[in-house]
Structures are given as structure tokens and as C-alpha cells.
PDB file of N, CA, C and O in Angstrom:
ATOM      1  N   UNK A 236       0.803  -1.212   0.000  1.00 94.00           N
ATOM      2  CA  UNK A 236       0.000   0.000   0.000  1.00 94.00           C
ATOM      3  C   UNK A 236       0.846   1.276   0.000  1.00 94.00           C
ATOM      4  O   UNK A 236       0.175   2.280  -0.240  1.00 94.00           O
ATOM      5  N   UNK A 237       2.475   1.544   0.260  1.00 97.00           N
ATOM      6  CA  UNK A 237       2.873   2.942   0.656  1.00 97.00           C
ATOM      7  C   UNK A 237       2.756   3.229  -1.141  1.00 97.00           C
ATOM      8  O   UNK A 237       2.383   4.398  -1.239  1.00 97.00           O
ATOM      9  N   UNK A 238       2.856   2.877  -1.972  1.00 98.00           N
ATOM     10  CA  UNK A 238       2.729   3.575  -3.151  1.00 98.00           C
ATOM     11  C   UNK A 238       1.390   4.595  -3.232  1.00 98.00           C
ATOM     12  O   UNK A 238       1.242   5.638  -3.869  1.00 98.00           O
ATOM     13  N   UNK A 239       0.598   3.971  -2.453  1.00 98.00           N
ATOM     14  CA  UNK A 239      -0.710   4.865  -2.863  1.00 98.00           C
ATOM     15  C   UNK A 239      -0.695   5.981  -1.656  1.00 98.00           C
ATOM     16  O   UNK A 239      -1.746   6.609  -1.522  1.00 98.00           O
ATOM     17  N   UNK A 240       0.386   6.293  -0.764  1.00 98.00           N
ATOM     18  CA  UNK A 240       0.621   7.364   0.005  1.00 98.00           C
ATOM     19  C   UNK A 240       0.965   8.281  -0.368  1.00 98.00           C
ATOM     20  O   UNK A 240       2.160   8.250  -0.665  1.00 98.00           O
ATOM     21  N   UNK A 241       0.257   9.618  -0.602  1.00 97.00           N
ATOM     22  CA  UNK A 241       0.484  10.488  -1.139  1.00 97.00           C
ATOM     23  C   UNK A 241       1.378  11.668  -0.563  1.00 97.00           C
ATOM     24  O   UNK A 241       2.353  12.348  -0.882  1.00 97.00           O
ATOM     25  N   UNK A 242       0.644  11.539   0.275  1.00 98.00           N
ATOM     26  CA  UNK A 242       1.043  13.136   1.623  1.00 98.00           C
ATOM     27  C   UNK A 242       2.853  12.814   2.067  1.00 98.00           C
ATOM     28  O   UNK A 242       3.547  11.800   1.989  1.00 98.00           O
ATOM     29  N   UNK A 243       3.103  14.099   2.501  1.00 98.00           N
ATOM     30  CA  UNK A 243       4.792  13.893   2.053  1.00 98.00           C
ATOM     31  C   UNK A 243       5.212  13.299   3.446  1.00 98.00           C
ATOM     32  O   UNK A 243       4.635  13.644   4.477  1.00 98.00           O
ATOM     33  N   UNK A 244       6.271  12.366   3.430  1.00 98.00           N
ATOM     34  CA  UNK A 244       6.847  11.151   4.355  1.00 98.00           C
ATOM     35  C   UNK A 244       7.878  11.726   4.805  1.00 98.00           C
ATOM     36  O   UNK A 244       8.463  12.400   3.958  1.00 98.00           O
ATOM     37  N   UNK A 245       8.493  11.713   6.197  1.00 98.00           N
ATOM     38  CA  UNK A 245      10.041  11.355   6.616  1.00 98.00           C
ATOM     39  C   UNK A 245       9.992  10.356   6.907  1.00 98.00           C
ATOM     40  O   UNK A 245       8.944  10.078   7.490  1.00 98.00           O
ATOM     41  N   UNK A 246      11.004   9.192   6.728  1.00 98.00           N
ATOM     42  CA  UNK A 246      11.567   8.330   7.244  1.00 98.00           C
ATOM     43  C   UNK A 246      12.502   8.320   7.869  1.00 98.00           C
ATOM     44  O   UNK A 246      13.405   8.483   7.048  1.00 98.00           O
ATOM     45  N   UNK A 247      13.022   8.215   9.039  1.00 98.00           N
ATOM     46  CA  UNK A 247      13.980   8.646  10.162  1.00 98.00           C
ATOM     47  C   UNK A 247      14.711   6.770  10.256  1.00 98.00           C
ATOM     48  O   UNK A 247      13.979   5.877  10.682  1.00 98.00           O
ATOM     49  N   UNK A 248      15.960   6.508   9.865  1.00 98.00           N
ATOM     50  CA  UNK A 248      16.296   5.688  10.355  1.00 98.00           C
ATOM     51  C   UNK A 248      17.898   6.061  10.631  1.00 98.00           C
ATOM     52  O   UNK A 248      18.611   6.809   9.963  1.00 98.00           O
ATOM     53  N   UNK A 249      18.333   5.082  12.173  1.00 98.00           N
ATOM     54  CA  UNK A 249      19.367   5.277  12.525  1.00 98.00           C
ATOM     55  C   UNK A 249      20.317   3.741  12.509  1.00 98.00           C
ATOM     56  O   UNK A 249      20.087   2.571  12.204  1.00 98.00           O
ATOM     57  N   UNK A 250      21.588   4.596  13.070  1.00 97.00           N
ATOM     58  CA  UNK A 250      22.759   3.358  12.535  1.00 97.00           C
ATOM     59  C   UNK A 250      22.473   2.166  13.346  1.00 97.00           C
ATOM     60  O   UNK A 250      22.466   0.963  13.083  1.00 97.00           O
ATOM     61  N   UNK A 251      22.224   2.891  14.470  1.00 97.00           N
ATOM     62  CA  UNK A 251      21.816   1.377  15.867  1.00 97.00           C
ATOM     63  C   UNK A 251      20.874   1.228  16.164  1.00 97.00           C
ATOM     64  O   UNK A 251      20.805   0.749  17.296  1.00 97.00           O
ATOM     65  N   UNK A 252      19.494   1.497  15.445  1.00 96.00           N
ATOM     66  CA  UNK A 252      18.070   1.291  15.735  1.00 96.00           C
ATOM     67  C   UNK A 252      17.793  -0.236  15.615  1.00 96.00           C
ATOM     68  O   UNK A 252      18.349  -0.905  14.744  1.00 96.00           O
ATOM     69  N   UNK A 253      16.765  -0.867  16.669  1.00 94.00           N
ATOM     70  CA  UNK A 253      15.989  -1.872  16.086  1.00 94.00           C
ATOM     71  C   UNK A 253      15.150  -2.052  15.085  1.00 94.00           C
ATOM     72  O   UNK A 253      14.890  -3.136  14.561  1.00 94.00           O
ATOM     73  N   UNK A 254      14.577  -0.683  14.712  1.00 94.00           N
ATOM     74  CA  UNK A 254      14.299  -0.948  13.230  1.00 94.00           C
ATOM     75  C   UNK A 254      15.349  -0.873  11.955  1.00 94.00           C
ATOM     76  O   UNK A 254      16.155   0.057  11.938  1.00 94.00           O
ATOM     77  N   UNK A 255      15.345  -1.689  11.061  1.00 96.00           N
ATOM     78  CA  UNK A 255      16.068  -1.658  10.052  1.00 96.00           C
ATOM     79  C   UNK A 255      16.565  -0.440   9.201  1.00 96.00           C
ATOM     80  O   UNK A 255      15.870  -0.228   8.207  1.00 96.00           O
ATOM     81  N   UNK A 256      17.564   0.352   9.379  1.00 97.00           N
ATOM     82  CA  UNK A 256      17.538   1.643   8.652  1.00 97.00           C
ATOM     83  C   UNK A 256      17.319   1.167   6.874  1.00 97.00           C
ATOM     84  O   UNK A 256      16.917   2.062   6.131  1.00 97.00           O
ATOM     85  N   UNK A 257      17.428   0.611   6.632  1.00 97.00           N
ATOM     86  CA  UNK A 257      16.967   0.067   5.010  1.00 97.00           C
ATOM     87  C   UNK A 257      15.860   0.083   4.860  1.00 97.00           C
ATOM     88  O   UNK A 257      15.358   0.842   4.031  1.00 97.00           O
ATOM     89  N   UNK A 258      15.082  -0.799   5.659  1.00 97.00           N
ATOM     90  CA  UNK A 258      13.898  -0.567   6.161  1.00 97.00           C
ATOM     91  C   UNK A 258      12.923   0.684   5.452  1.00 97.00           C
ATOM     92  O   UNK A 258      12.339   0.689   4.369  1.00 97.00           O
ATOM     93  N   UNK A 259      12.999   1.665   6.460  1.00 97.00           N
ATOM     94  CA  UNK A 259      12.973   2.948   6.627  1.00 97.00           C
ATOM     95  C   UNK A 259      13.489   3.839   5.348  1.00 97.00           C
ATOM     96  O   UNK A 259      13.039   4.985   5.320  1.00 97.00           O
ATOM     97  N   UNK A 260      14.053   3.598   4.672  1.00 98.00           N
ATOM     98  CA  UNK A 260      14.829   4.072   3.217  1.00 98.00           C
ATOM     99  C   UNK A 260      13.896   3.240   2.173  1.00 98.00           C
ATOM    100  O   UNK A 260      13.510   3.564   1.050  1.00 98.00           O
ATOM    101  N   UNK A 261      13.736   2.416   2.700  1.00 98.00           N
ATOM    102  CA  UNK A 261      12.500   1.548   1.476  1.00 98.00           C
ATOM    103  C   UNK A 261      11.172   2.167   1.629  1.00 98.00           C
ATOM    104  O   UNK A 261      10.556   2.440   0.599  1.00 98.00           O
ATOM    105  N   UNK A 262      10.645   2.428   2.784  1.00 98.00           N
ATOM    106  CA  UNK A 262       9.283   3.147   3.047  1.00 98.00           C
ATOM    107  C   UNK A 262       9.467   5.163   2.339  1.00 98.00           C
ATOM    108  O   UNK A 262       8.701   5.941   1.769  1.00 98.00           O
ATOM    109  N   UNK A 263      10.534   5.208   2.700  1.00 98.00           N
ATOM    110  CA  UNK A 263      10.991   6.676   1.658  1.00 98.00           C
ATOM    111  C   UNK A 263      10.790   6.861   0.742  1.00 98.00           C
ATOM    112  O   UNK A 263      10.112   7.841   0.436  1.00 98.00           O
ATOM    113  N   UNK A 264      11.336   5.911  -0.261  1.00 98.00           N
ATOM    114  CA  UNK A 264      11.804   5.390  -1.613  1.00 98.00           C
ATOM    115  C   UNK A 264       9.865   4.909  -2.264  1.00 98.00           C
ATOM    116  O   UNK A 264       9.352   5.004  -3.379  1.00 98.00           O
ATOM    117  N   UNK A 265       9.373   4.466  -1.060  1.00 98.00           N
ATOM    118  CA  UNK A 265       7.959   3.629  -2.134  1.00 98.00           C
ATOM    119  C   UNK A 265       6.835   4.758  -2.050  1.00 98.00           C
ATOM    120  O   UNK A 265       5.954   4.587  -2.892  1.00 98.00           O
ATOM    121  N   UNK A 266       6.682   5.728  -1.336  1.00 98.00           N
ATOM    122  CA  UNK A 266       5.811   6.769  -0.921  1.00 98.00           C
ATOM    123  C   UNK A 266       5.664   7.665  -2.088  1.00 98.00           C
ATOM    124  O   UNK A 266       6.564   7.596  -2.924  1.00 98.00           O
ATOM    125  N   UNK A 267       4.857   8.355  -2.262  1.00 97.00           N
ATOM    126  CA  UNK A 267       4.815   8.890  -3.583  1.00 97.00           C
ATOM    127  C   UNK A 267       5.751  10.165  -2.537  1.00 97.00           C
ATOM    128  O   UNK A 267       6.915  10.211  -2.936  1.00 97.00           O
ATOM    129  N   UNK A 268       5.618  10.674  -1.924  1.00 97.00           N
ATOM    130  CA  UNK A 268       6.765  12.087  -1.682  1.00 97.00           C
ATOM    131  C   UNK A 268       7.084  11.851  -0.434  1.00 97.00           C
ATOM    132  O   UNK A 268       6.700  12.345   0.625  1.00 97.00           O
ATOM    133  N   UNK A 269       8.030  10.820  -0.766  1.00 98.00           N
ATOM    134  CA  UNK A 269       9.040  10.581   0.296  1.00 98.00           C
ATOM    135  C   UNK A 269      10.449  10.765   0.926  1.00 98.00           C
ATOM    136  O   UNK A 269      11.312   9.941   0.626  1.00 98.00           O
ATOM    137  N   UNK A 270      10.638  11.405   1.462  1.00 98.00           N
ATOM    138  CA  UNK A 270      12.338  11.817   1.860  1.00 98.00           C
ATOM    139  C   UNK A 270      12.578  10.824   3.141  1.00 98.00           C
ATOM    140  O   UNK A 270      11.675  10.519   3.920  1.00 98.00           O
ATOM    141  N   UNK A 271      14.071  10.319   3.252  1.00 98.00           N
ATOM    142  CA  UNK A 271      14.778   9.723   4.346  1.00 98.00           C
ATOM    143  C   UNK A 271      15.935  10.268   4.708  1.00 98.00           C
ATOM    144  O   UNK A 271      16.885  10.613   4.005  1.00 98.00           O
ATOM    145  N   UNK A 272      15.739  10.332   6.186  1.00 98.00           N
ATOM    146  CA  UNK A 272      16.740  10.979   7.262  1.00 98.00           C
ATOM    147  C   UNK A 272      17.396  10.111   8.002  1.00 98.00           C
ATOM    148  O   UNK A 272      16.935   9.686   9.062  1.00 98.00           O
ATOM    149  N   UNK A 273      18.723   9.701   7.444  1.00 98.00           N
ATOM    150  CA  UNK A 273      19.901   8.606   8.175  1.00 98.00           C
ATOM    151  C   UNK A 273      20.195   9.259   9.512  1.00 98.00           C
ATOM    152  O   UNK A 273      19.613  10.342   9.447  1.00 98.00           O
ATOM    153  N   UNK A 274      20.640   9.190  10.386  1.00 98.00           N
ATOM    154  CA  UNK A 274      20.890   9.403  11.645  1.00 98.00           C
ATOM    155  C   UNK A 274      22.337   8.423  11.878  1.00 98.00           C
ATOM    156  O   UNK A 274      22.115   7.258  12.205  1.00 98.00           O
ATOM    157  N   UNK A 275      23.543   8.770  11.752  1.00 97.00           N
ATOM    158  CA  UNK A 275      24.800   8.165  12.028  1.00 97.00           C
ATOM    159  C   UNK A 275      25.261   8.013  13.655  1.00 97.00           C
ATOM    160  O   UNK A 275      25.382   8.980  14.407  1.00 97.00           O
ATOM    161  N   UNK A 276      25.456   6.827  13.980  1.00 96.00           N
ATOM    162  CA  UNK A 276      25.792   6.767  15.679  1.00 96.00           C
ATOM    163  C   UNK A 276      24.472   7.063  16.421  1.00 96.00           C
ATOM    164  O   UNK A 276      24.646   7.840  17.359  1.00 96.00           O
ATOM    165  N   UNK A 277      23.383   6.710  16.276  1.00 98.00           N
ATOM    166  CA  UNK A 277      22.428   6.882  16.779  1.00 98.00           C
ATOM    167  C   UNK A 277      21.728   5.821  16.671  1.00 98.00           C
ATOM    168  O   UNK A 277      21.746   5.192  15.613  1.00 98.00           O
ATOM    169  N   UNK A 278      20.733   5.280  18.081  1.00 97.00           N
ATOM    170  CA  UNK A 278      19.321   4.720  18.310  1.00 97.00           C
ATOM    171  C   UNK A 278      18.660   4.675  18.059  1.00 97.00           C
ATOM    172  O   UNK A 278      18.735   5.151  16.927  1.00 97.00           O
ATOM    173  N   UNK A 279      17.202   4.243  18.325  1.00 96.00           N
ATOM    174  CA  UNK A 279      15.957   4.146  18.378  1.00 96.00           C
ATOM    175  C   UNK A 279      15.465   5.842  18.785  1.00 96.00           C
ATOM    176  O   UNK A 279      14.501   6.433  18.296  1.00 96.00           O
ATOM    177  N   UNK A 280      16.694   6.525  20.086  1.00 97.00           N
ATOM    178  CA  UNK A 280      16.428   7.411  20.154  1.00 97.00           C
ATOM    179  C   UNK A 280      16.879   8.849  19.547  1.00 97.00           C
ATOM    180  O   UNK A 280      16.891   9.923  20.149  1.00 97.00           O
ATOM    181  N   UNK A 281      17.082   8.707  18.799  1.00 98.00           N
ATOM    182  CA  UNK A 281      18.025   9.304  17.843  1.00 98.00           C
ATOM    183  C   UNK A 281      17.812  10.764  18.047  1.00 98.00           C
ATOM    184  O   UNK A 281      18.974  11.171  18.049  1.00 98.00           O
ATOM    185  N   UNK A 282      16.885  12.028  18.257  1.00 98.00           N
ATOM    186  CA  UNK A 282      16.665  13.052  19.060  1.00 98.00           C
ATOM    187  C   UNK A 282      17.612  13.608  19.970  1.00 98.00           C
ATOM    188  O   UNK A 282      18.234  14.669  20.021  1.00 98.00           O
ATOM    189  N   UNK A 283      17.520  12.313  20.855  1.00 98.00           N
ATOM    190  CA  UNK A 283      18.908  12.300  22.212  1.00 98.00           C
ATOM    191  C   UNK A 283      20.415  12.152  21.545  1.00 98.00           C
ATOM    192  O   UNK A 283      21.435  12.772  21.848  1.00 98.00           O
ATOM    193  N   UNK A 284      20.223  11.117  20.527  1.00 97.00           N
ATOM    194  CA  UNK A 284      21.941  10.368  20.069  1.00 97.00           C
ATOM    195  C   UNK A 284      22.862  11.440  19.078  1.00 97.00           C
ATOM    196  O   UNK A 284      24.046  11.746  18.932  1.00 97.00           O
ATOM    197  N   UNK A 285      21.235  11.879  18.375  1.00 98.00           N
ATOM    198  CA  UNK A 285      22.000  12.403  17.338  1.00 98.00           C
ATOM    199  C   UNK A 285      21.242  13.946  16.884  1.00 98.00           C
ATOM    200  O   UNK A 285      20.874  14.240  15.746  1.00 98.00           O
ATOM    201  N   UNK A 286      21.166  14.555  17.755  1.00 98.00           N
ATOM    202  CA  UNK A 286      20.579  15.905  17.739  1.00 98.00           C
ATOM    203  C   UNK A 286      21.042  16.552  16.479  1.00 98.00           C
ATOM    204  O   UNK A 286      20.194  16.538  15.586  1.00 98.00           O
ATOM    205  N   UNK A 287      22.433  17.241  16.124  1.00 98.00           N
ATOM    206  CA  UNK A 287      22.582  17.584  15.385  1.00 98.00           C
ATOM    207  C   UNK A 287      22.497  17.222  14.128  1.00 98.00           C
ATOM    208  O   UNK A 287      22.688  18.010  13.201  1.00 98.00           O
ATOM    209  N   UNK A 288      22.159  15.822  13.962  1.00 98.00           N
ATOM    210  CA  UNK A 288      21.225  15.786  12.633  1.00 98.00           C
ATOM    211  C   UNK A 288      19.869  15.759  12.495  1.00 98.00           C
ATOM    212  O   UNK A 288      19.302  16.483  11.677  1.00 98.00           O
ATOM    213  N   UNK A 289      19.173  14.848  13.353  1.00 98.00           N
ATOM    214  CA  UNK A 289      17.881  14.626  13.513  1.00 98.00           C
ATOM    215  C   UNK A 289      16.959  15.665  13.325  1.00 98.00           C
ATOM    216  O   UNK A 289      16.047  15.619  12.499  1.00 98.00           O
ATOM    217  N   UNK A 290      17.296  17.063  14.452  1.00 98.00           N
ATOM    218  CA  UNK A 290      16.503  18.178  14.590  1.00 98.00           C
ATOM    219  C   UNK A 290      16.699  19.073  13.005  1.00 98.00           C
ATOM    220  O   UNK A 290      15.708  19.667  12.579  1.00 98.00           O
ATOM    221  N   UNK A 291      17.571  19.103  12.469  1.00 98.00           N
ATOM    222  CA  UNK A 291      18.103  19.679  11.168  1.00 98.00           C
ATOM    223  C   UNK A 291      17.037  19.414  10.020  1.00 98.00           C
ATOM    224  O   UNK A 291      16.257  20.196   9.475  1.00 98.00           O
ATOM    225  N   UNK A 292      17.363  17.398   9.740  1.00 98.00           N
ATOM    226  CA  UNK A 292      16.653  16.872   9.316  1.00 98.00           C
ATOM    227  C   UNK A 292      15.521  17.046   9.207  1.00 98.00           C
ATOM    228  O   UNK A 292      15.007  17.152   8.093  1.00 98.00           O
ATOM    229  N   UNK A 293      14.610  17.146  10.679  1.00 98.00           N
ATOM    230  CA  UNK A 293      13.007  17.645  10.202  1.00 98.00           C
ATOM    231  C   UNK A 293      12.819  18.770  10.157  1.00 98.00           C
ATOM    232  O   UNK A 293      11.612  18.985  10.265  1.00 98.00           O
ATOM    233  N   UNK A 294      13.626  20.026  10.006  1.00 98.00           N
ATOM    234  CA  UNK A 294      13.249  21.249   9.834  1.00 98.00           C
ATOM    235  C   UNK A 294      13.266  21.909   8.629  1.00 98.00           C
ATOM    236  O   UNK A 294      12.713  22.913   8.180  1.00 98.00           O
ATOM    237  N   UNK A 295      14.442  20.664   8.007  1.00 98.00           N
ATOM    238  CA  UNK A 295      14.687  20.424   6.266  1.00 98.00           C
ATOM    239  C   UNK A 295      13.379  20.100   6.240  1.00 98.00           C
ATOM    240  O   UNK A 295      12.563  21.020   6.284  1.00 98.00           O
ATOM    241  N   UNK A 296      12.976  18.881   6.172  1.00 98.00           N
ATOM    242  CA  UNK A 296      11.900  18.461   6.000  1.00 98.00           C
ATOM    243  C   UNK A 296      10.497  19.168   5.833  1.00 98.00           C
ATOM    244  O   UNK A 296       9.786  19.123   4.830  1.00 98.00           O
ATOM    245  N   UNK A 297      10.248  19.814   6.991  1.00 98.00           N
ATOM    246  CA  UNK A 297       8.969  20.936   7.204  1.00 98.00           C
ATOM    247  C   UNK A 297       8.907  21.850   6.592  1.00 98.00           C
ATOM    248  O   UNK A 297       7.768  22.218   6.303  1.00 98.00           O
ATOM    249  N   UNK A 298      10.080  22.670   6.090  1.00 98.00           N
ATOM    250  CA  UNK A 298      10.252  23.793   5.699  1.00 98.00           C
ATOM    251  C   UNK A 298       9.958  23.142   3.868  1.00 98.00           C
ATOM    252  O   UNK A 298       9.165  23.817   3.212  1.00 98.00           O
ATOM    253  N   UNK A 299      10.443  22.199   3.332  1.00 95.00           N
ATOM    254  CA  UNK A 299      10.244  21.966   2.342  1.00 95.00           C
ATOM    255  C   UNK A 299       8.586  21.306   1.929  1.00 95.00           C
ATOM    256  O   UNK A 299       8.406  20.534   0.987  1.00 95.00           O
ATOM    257  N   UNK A 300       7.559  21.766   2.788  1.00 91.00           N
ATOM    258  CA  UNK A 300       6.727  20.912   2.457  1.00 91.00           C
ATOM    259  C   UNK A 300       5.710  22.286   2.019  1.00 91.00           C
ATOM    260  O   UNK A 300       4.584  22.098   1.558  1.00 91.00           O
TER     261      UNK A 300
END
């Protein structure tokens, strides 16, 4: 079904998450307007791990929508 998602996506995946950062780059990639935000050296909590990208990332994000 993400093909038929229209409305615009972040996908947030990090280097040490339990979710799959590929994962997360595949749900990007299948969305009709989808962008993905890697998070390097970072968790599940990635906010905390990796501030200086994360917070960047969705402001890229917002601002481009």
C-alpha cells in the first residue's frame, strides 16, 4: 500500500536502531513524496543520540513541504 501514500513522508532511520535503517529508506523510496533521514551513531532514540542531525533533518523536512 505505501505507493498509494500520497502526503509527504520522513523516514527517520538510525545506525543502531531496532528498526532496520533500510527498512525505513524503502518506506521513503515507495511513498509517492518521500524523503529519508539517516541518523549516524544513533538509536531508536536518535533526538537524544543524534541531535545535530535529527533536529536539522526535520526542519529540512517541514520547511520543504
Amino acid at each position: 500500500d505505501l505507493p498509494s501514500i500520497g502526503v509527504p513522508t520522513l523516514a527517520i532511520g538510525a545506525e543502531f536502531d531496532t528498526m532496520d535503517p533500510a527498512a525505513m529508506k524503502t518506506i521513503a523510496d515507495e511513498v509517492q513524496n518521500g524523503r529519508y533521514l539517516f541518523c549516524p551513531n544513533a538509536g531508536h532514540m536518535a533526538m537524544f543520540d543524534a541531535p545535530d542531525t535529527y533536529y536539522p533533518g526535520i526542519i529540512s523536512f517541514v520547511k520543504g513541504l
